[in-house]
């Protein structure tokens, strides 16, 4: 059996360093010219869109280039455009055949047209015709058994079988003018073009030009100029890299292109949230977030739900200690619709009295549910205990009595303040940059400065006992204050938490498997701009609470005295790496992370850098970290008792 040889990865969108043209003269009767431009690979959603673009430009006698240069100007014998998609890369090409005496007028006119091709538009009829013809080219070969086998084999070998074909058809049918405009701008860049010309010997060139190659190169670069940012255009896979645009006046846009699927995720994050509230208004930010989506403009709450359902889309609001977030996820073809919905949600929310009543009921039910679950109760109550009077210690949903008094007027007053705060928007997925910029140009401009919070001080009391009568279980949390986001210790703290947490973690194996002290054991980290915590947790029976706490202390003592084994550290590092890449698969997770980091004024690659720094840590580094932070005398003890 011969081994399967894996093809080498190819950078899918990298082009030459500069415009390249090679001409060769010989015993030919005609000029044969080909232009090649790098294109995405076959699994990229843009590949079917490029098939449509190729059909529109040069697929048949109704195409633009054919009509212009063959039918109207009569400069060429033939002109065609195609898109080759391979496993790791692609090639968009133009092929021309013409007489030698027509090369000068053709090349002058053609390169001038290429310089303006980014502004080319197509009618709805042209696009529909092109999509139909591309789809026909997929189905027509299936009339024969050989053709059917060929198509089936291609999709199974290269692109996930029948699902790959469905993905192709979905992307094809979703091609629209915005897709095509973006492709024209991104594809036709002079600095990424490679041109090859085969011409008859002694083909005439203008006076003062040394050769056909010299003249054609100069003429091309005179008419079809490289983009202004040629360095960015020549960067490897530059189309897939993040772009941060400072729009001024407290507005930042982050673009994260990923055309794998025709979907887009948008996270718009305002500074503010709980930090804009007084202690008496705890829960009002969450109340407003829920009410905000219950109708806007001319749409009622049910109409908003139907609007989203009709588009397989979602728009939601949430709040945090120092932020207020609006999130959208939708098929990319509905960008205009969804940005209109977002704009109306921000500028003209309905905030109806009857919807406020429903939100009060829902928020009250959520508070009661939290109070009825041991771990939820612990996490709900412990931060007010740690940071009394500070927004970090606010109850996110408030208390039942205060929520019962919230009205739509309270929400309107809060939103009036919140919507004026600086904001960051991160857009991840398949999108048209021009369309995004045009849409957000209609959004309100911030008029307030982001609120500044003092660093919260941990409380002096170290023990919090919470009662949940009628239960047979007890819960113990040992909370160690640590540094916050961006500290030098962040990579080591994250690695230590991974070593301790999970069913394969050190705490689980020791306290549960070896000693049988609890049914659930883990470790969590909590981080903010100002500070953080490493939290040990165990769910056990009331009679084992003291043993469980002693078990935590024994593990800590061991971390102080004995370096961790290499296999423990390697497991934690691999867990961190795996978590990082898993967490970055979804578009929403990437847009949310980018918006959060930008609001914190942190580099967008912070998470990756933190993970990579952790890979270089040693047993000694972790031992020193444990000695620094895991001090039992500094720990806060939270218990939920029956």
PDB file of C-alpha atoms in Angstrom, residues 13 37 61 71 171-172 243 251 256 285 292 323 327 386 445 466 481 492 500 502 506 513 580-581 638:
ATOM      1  CA  UNK A  13      -3.874  34.942  -1.120  1.00  0.00           C
ATOM      2  CA  UNK A  37      -4.237  36.849  -9.980  1.00  0.00           C
ATOM      3  CA  UNK A  61     -20.871  36.015 -25.404  1.00  0.00           C
ATOM      4  CA  UNK A  71     -18.152  42.552 -30.200  1.00  0.00           C
ATOM      5  CA  UNK A 171     -22.603  30.457  -1.369  1.00  0.00           C
ATOM      6  CA  UNK A 172     -23.375  30.634  -5.093  1.00  0.00           C
ATOM      7  CA  UNK A 243      -7.822  45.844  10.635  1.00  0.00           C
ATOM      8  CA  UNK A 251     -15.495  55.217  17.959  1.00  0.00           C
ATOM      9  CA  UNK A 256     -11.810  40.496  11.130  1.00  0.00           C
ATOM     10  CA  UNK A 285     -28.393  47.935  33.240  1.00  0.00           C
ATOM     11  CA  UNK A 292     -33.886  47.266  24.444  1.00  0.00           C
ATOM     12  CA  UNK A 323     -19.457  47.562  29.446  1.00  0.00           C
ATOM     13  CA  UNK A 327     -24.354  41.481  19.481  1.00  0.00           C
ATOM     14  CA  UNK A 386     -15.719  41.122  48.522  1.00  0.00           C
ATOM     15  CA  UNK A 445     -21.365  59.810  17.947  1.00  0.00           C
ATOM     16  CA  UNK A 466     -24.763  31.291  52.927  1.00  0.00           C
ATOM     17  CA  UNK A 481      -6.915  37.581  45.268  1.00  0.00           C
ATOM     18  CA  UNK A 492       1.286  31.820  34.713  1.00  0.00           C
ATOM     19  CA  UNK A 500      -5.705  22.563  38.705  1.00  0.00           C
ATOM     20  CA  UNK A 502     -11.146  19.877  35.105  1.00  0.00           C
ATOM     21  CA  UNK A 506      -4.754  18.164  40.002  1.00  0.00           C
ATOM     22  CA  UNK A 513     -10.548  10.443  43.036  1.00  0.00           C
ATOM     23  CA  UNK A 580      -7.504  28.867  22.685  1.00  0.00           C
ATOM     24  CA  UNK A 581      -8.036  27.346  19.244  1.00  0.00           C
ATOM     25  CA  UNK A 638     -17.379  31.145  50.930  1.00  0.00           C
TER      26      UNK A 638
END
